[in-house]
Tab-separated table of C-alpha atoms in Angstrom:
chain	number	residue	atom	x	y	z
A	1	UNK	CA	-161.154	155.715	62.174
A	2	UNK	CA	-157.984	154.291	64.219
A	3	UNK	CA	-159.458	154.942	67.047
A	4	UNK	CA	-162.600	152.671	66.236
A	5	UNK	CA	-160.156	149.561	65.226
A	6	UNK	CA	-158.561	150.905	68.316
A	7	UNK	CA	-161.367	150.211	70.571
A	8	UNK	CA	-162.361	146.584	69.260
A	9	UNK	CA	-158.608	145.833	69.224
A	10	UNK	CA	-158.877	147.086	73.103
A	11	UNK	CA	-162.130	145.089	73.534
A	12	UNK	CA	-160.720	141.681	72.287
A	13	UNK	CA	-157.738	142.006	74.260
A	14	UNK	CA	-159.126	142.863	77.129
A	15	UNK	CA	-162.188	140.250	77.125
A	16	UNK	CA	-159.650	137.363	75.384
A	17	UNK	CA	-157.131	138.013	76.595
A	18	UNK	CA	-155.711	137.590	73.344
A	19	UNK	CA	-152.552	139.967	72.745
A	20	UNK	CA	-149.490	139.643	69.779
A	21	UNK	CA	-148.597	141.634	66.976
A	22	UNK	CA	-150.409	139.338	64.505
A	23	UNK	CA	-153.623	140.294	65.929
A	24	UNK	CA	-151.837	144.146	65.757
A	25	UNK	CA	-151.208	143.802	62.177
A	26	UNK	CA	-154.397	142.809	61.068
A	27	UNK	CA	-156.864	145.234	62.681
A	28	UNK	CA	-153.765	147.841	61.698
A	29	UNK	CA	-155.077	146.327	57.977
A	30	UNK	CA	-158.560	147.896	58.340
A	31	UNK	CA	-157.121	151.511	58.877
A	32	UNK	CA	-157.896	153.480	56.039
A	33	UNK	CA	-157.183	157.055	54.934
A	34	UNK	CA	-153.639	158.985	56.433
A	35	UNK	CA	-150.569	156.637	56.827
A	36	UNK	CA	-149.821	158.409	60.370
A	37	UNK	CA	-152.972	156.493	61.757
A	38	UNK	CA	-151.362	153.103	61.820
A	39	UNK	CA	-148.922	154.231	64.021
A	40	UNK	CA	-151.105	156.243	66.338
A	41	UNK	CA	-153.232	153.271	66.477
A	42	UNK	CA	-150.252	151.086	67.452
A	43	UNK	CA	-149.613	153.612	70.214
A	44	UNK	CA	-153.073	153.910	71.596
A	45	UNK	CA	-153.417	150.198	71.622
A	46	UNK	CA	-149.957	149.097	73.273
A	47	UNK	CA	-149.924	152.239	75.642
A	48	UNK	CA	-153.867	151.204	76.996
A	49	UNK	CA	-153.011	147.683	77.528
A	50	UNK	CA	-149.892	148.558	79.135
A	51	UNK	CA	-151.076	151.545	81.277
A	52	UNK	CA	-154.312	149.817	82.243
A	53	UNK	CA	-154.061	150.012	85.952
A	54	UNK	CA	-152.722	153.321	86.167
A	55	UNK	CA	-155.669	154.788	83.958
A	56	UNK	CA	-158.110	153.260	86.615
A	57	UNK	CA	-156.507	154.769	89.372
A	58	UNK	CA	-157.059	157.937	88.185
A	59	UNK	CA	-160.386	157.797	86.356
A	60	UNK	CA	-161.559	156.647	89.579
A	61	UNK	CA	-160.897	159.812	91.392
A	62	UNK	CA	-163.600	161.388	88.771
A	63	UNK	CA	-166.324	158.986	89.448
A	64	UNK	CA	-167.339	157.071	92.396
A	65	UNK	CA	-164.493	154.810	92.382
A	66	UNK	CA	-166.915	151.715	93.621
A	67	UNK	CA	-169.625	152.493	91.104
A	68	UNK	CA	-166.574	152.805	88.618
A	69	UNK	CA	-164.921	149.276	89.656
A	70	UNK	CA	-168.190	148.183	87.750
A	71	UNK	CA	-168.816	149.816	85.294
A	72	UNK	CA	-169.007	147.600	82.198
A	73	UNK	CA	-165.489	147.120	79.955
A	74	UNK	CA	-166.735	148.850	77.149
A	75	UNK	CA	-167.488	151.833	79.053
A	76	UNK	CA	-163.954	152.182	80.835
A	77	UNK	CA	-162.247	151.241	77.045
A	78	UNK	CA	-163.574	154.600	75.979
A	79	UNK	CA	-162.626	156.440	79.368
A	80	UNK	CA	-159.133	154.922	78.862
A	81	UNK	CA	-158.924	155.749	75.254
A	82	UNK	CA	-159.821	159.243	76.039
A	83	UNK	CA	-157.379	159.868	78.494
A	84	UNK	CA	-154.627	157.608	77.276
A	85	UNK	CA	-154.550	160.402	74.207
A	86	UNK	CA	-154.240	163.517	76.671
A	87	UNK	CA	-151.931	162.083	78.772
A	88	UNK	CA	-149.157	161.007	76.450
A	89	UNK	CA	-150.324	160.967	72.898
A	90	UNK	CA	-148.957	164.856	72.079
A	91	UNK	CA	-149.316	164.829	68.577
A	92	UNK	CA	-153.069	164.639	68.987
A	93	UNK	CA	-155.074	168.118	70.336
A	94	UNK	CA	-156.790	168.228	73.902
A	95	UNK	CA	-160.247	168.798	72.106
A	96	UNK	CA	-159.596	166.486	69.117
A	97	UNK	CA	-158.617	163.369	71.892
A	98	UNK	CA	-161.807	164.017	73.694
A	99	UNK	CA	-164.126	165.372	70.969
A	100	UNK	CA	-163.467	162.340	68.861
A	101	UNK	CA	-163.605	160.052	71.445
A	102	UNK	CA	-166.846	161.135	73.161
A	103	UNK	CA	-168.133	160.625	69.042
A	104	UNK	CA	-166.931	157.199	69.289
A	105	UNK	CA	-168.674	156.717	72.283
A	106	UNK	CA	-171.722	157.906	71.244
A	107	UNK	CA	-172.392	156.411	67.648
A	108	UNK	CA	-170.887	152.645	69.651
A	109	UNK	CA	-172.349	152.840	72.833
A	110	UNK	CA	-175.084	155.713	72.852
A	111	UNK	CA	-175.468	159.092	73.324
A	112	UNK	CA	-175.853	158.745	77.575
A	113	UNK	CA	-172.115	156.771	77.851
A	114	UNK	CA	-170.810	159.720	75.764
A	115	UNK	CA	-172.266	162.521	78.055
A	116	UNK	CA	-170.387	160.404	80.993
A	117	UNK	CA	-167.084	159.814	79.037
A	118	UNK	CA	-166.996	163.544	78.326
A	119	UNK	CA	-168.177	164.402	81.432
A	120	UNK	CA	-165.372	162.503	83.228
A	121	UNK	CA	-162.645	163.241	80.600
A	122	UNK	CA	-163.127	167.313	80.941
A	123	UNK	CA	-163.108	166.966	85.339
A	124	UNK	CA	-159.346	165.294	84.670
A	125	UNK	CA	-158.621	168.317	82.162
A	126	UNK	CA	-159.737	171.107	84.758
A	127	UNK	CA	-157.940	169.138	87.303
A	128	UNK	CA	-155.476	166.769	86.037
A	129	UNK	CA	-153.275	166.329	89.808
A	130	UNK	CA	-153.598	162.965	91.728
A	131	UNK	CA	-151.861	162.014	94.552
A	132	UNK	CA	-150.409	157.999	94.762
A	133	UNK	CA	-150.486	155.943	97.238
A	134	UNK	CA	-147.692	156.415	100.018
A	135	UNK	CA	-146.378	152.888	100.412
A	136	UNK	CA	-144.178	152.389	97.753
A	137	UNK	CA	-145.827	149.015	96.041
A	138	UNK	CA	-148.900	150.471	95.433
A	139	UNK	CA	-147.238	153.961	94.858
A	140	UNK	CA	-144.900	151.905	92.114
A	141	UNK	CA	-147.700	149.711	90.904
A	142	UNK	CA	-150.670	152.259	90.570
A	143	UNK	CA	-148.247	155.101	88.899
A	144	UNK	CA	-146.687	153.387	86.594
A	145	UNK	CA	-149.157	150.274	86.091
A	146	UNK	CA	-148.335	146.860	87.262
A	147	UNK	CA	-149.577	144.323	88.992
A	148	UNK	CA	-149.284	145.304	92.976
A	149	UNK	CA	-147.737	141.377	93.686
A	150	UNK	CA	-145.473	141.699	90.977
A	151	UNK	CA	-143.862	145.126	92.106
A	152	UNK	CA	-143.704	143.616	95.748
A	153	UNK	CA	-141.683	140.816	94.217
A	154	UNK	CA	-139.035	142.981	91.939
A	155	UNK	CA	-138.853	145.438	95.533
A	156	UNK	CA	-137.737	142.289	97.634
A	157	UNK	CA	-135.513	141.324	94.863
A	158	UNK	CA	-133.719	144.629	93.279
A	159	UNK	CA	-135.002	146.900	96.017
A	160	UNK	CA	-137.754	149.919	95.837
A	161	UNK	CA	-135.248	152.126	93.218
A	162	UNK	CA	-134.383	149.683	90.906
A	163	UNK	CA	-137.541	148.669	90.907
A	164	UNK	CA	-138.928	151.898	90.106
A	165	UNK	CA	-136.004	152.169	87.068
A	166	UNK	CA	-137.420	148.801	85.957
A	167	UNK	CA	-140.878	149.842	86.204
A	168	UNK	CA	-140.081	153.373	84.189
A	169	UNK	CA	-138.184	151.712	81.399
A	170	UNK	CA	-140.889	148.968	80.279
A	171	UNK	CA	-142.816	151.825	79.919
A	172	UNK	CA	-141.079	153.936	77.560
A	173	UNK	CA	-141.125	152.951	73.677
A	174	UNK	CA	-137.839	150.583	73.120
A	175	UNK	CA	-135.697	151.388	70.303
A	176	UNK	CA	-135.441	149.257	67.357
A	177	UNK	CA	-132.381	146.630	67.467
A	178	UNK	CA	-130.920	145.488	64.090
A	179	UNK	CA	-128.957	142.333	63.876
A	180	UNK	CA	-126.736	141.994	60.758
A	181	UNK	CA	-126.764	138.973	58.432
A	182	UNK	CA	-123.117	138.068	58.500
A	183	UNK	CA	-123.436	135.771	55.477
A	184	UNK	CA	-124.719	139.017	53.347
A	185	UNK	CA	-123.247	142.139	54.536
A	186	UNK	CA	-121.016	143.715	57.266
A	187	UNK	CA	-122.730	146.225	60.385
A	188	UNK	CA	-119.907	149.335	58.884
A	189	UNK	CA	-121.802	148.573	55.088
A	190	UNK	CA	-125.458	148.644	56.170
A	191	UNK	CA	-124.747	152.115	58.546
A	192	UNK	CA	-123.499	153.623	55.128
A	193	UNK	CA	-126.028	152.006	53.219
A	194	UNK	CA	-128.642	153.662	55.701
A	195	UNK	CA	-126.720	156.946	55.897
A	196	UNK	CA	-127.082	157.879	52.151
A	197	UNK	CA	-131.111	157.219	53.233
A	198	UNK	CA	-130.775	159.611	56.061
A	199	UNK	CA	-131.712	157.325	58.372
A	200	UNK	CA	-129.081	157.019	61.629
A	201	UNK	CA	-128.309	153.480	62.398
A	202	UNK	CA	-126.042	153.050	65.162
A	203	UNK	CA	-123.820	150.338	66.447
A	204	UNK	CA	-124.657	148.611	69.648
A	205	UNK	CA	-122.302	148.183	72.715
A	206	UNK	CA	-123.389	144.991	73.485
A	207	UNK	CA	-123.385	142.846	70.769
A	208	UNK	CA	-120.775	143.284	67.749
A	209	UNK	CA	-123.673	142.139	64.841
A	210	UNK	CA	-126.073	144.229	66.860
A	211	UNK	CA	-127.005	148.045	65.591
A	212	UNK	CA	-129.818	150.314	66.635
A	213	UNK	CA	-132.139	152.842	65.558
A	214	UNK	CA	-134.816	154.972	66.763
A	215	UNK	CA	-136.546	155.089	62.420
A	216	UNK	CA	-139.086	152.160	62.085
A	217	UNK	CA	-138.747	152.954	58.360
A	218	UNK	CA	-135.883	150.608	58.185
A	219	UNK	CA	-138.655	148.097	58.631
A	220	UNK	CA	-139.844	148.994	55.070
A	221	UNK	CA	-136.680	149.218	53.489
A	222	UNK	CA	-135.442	146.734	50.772
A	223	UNK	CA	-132.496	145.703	53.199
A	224	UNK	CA	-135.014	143.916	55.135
A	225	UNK	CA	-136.706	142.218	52.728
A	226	UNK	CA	-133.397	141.008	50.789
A	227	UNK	CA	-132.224	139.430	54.339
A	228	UNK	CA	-129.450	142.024	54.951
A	229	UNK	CA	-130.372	142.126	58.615
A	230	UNK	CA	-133.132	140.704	61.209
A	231	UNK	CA	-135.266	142.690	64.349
A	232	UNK	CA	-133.494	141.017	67.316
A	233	UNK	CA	-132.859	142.645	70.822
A	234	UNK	CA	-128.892	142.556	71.938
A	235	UNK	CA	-130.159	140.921	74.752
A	236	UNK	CA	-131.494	137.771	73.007
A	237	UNK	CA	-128.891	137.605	70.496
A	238	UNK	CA	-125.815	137.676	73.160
A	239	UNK	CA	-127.546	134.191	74.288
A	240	UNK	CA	-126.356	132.696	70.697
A	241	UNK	CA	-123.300	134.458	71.349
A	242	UNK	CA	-122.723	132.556	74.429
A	243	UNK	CA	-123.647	129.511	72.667
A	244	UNK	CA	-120.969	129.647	70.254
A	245	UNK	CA	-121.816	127.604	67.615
A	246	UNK	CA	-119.315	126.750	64.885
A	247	UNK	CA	-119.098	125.879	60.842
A	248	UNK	CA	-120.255	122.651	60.671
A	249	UNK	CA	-121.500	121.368	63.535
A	250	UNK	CA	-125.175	120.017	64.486
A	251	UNK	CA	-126.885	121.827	67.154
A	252	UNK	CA	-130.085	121.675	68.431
A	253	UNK	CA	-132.712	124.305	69.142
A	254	UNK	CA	-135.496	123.480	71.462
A	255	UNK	CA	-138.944	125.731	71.880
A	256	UNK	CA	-136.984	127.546	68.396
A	257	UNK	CA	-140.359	129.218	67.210
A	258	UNK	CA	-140.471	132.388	65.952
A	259	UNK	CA	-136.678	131.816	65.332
A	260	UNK	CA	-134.160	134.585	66.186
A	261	UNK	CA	-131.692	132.712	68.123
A	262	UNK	CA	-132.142	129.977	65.241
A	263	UNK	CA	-131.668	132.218	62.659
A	264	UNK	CA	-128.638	133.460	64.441
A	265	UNK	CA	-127.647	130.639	64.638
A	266	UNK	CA	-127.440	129.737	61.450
A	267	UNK	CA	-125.848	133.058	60.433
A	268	UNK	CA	-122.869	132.554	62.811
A	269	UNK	CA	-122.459	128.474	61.255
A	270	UNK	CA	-121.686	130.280	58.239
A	271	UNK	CA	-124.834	128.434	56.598
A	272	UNK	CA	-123.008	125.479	56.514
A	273	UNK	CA	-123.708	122.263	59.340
A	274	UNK	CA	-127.282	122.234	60.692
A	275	UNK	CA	-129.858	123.154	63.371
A	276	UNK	CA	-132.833	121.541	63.899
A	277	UNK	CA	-135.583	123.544	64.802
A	278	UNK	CA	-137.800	122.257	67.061
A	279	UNK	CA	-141.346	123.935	68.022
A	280	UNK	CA	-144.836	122.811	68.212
A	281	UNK	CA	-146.641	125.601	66.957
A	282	UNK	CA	-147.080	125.847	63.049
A	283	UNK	CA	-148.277	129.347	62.924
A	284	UNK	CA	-144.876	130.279	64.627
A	285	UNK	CA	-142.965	127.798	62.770
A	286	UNK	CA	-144.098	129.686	59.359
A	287	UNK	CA	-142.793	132.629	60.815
A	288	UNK	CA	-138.944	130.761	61.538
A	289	UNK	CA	-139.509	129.641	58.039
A	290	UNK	CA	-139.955	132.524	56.159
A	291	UNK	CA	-137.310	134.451	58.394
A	292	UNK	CA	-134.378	131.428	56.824
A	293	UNK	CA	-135.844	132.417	53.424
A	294	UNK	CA	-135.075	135.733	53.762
A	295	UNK	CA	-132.308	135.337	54.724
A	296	UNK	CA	-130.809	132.756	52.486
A	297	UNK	CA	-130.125	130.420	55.430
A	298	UNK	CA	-130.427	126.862	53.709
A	299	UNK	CA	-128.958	124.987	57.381
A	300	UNK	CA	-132.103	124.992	58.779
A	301	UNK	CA	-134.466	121.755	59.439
A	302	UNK	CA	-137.368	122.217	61.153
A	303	UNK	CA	-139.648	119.855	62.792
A	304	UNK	CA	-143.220	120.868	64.265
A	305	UNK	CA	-143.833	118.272	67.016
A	306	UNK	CA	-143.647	118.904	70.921
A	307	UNK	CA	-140.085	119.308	72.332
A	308	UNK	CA	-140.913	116.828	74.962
A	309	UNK	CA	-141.543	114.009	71.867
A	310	UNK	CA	-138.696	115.036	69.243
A	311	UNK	CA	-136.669	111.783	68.853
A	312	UNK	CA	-134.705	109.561	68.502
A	313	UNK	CA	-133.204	110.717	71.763
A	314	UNK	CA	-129.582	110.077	71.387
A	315	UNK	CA	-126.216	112.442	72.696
A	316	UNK	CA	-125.524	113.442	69.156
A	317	UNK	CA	-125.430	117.309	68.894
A	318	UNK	CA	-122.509	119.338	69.591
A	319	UNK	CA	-124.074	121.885	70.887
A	320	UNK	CA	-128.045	122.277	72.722
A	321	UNK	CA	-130.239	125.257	73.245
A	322	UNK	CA	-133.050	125.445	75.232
A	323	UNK	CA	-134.566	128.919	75.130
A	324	UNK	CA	-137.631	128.237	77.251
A	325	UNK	CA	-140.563	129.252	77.813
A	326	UNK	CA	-140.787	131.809	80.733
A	327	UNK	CA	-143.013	134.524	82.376
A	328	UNK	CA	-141.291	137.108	80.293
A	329	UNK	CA	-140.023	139.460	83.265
A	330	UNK	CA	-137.154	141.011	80.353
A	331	UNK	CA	-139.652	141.710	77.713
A	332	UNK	CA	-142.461	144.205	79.269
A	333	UNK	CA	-141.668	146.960	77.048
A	334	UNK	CA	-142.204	145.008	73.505
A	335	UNK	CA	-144.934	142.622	75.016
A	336	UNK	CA	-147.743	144.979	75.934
A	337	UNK	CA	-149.873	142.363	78.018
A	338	UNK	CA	-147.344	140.663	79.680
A	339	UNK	CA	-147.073	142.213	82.701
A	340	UNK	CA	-150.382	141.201	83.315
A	341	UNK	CA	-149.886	137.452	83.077
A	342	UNK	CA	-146.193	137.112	84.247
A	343	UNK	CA	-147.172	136.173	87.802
A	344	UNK	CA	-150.236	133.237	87.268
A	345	UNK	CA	-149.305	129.650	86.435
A	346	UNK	CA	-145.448	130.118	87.706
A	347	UNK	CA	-145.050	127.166	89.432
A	348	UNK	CA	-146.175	125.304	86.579
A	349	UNK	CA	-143.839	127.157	84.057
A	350	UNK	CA	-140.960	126.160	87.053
A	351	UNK	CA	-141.815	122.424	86.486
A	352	UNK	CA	-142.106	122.706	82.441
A	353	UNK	CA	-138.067	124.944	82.527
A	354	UNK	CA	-136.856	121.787	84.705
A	355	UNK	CA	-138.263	119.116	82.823
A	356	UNK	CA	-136.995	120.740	79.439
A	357	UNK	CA	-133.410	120.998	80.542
A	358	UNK	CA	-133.123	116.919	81.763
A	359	UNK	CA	-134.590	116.177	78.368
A	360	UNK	CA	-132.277	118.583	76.431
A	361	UNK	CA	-129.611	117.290	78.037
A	362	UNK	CA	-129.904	113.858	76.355
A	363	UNK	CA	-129.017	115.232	73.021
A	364	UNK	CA	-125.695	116.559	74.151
A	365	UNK	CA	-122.775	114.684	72.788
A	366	UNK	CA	-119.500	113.801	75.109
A	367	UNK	CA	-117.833	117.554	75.233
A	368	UNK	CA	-120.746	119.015	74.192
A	369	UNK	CA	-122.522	122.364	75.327
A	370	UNK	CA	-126.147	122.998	76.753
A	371	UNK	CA	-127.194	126.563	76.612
A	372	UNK	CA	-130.415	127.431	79.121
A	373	UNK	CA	-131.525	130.696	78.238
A	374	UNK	CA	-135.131	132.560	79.009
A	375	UNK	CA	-136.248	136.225	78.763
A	376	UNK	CA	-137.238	136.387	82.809
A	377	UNK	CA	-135.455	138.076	85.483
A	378	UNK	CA	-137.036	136.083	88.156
A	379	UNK	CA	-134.377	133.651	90.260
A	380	UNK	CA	-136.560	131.129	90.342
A	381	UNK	CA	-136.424	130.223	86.556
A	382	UNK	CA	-133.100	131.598	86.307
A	383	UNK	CA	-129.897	130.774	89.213
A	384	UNK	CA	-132.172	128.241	91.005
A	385	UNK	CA	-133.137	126.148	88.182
A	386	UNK	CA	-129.381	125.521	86.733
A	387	UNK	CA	-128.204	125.256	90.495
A	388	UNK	CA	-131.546	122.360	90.837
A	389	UNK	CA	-129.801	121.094	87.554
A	390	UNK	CA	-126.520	120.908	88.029
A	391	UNK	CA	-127.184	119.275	91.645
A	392	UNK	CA	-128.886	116.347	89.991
A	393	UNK	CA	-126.554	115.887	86.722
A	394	UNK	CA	-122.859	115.663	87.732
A	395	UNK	CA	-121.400	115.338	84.238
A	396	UNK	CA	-122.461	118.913	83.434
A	397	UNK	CA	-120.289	121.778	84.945
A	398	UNK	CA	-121.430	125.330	84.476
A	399	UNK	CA	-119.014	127.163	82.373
A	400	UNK	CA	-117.828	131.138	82.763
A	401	UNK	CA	-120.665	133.146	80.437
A	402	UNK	CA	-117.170	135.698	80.489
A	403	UNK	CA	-114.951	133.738	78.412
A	404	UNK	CA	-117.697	134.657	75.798
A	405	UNK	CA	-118.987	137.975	76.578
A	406	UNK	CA	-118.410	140.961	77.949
A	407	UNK	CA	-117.805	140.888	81.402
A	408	UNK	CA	-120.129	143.566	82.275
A	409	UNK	CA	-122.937	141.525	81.143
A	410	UNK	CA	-121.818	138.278	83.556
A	411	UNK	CA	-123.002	138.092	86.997
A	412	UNK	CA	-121.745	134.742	89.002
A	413	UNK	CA	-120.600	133.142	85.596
A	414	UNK	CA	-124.266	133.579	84.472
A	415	UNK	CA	-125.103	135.917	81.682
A	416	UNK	CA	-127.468	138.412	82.882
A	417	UNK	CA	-128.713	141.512	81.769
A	418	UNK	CA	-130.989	144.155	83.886
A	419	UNK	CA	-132.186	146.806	81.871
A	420	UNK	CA	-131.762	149.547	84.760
A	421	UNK	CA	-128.182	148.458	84.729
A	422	UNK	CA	-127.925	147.512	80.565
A	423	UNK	CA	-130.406	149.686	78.776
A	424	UNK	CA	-131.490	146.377	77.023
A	425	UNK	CA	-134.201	143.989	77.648
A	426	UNK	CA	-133.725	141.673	80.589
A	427	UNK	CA	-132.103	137.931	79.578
A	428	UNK	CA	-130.649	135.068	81.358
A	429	UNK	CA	-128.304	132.343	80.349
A	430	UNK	CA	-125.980	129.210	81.432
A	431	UNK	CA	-123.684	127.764	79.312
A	432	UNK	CA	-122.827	124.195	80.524
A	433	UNK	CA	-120.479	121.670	79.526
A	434	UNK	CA	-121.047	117.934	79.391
A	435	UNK	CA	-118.032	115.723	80.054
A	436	UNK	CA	-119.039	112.235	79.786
């Protein structure tokens, strides 16, 4: 059955190019029948989307690889499916993987695509070696599946090792990061409070509200649900850190939507001042919404409207935070389809970082702070755009990210964190001050 809701969820993706855990969650709805099959289905689906390129290159090798290039999407779904399973899903049998997929294939696309998918799937079983290519961008991109540009990029920046590190870790399945709702509880009370559950929660060395976990069954605990802690990677939340924001101040959060800095920063106010919340899209905005809710954070306003239009515009907030968008370079492991995208419509993205940082920086009062912050490792949207910024606004000065964080996570007074250096996802962040 999962593997059915599998293969449409594949299918949609794929054809769509429509990806995010909503969609997850409800074709993970239809699964009926053993518990374990939701999260083998969230496997099979996350690990096929991600491994996409690397499960052509070697399917190719047992069929003829230009008759294969194509071969219609639903056939090479199935193919990937099938092999996805033997490769890494170990929980599952050899015959099981292919028996039930060539079933799949045959009651959805007829009995002659099953006699190929099983033909193909038991030539990689009796001879499962394949040999990369030799030059190490296509080597990099074809064995561990990214786009060829995009691994020539991160080798002219970090060089072929690192990138290989980078490449490795957005491929392995992230741990889960807990961030601790200061106004409810303390990080030492929730690890007790999961110890007597057996479940090992573990503090963070990044962050000192941060702990983590390998158990997603913390997920379905009451703690969650009561607001005792958010889902929130160390790396995003040390951008709040750096931020700083104080009992009773106004701040302002730009492009807030789905609302973990926002929520953070709400925490870290105490409850008390306010943020406004600024996003443009509702569905996300819900999501911010019932995240304060849960949390009990009451210092929260939020206003759907485009960034670009939220008014009056007037130097009245202590402190700004533009967390923009970005082509999401830091996030590969948790966004499956990402690495897919992250290189189209950059120069555009360039132009829509720049433009949101002059118009942030209205709002910021006389001694205020702006915070610039995205999830990218790329220069371009990082160094060069504050540098760009900072060159044509001379009342902002960029301010050391290691009076506020640890200095192993500050690189040129910029916070910055790699995740072959960190072990986190990948985040950027200036923290500017305004002085007239």
């Amino acid at each position: 059955m999962f593997r059915a809701i599998a293969y449409q969820t594949i299918l949609k993706v794929f054809k769509n190019l429509e990806f995010s855990d909503a969609v997850l969650r409800q074709r993970a709805a239809k699964i009926h029948g053993e518990p374990s099959n939701i999260p083998l289905f969230y496997t099979l689906v996350k690990g096929v989307v991600k491994q996409r390129l690397k499960l052509d290159f070697i399917l190719s090798h047992y069929t003829d690889d230009k008759k294969f290039e194509a071969t219609d999407i639903k056939i090479k779904i199935m193919l990937y499916i099938g092999l996805y399973q033997l490769m890494y899903m170990d929980s599952i049998p050899a015959h099981a993987a292919v028996n039930e997929t060539v079933e799949l294939a045959k009651t959805t696309l007829g009995d002659k695509v099953a006699d190929f998918v099983n033909a193909v799937l038991r030539a990689w079983q009796r001879n499962p070696e394949i040999e990369y290519p030799s030059d190490p961008v296509h080597r990099i991109a074809c064995e561990h599946s990214y786009p060829p540009e995009l691994i020539e990029k991160w080798i002219s920046i970090w060089g072929e090792e690192n990138t290989e590190y980078l490449a490795i870790y957005y491929n392995e399945n992230p741990k889960l990061h807990l961030r601790v709702n200061s106004t409810a509880t303390t990080p030492e009370k929730l690890i007790q409070y999961f110890a007597k559950r057996e479940i090992v929660v573990e503090k963070a060395p990044a962050c000192s509200q941060m702990l983590i976990t390998d158990n997603a069954d913390v997920l379905d605990d009451v703690a969650f649900s009561e607001g005792y802690f958010s889902i929130q990677d160390c790396s995003s939340a040390m951008v709040v850190d750096l931020l700083d924001p104080q009992p009773d101040e106004n701040i302002l959060d730009l492009f807030a939507a789905p609302g973990g800095k926002c929520t953070y920063i709400a925490e870290k106010m105490e409850n008390t001042g306010e943020v406004v919340a600024v996003d443009k899209i509702p569905s996300k905005m819900k999501l911010l919404k019932q995240a304060a809710d849960r949390l009990q954070l009451t210092n929260i306003k939020q206003i759907v409207t485009d960034a670009f239009k939220y008014g009056p515009v007037a130097p009245a907030y202590h402190r700004v935070l533009v967390d923009a968008p970005c082509s999401g370079w830091g996030v590969f492991g948790r966004k499956a389809d990402l690495r897919w995208q992250a290189h189209q419509n950059l120069n555009e993205l360039v132009k829509l970082q720049a433009k949101a940082l002059e118009y942030a920086a209205n709002f910021v009062a006389k001694g205020g702070t702006l915070v610039y912050s995205t999830c990218t490792l790329n220069p371009a949207e990082n160094d060069e755009q504050i540098k760009n910024f900072l060159a044509r606004n001379k009342n902002f000065t960029l301010v050391d990210a290691a009076s506020y964080l640890d200095p192993l996570y500050v690189d040129a007074s910029f916070y910055r964190t790699l995740p072959f250096k960190h072990n986190i996802d990948g985040a950027f962040a200036a923290r500017m001050a305004k002085s007239t």
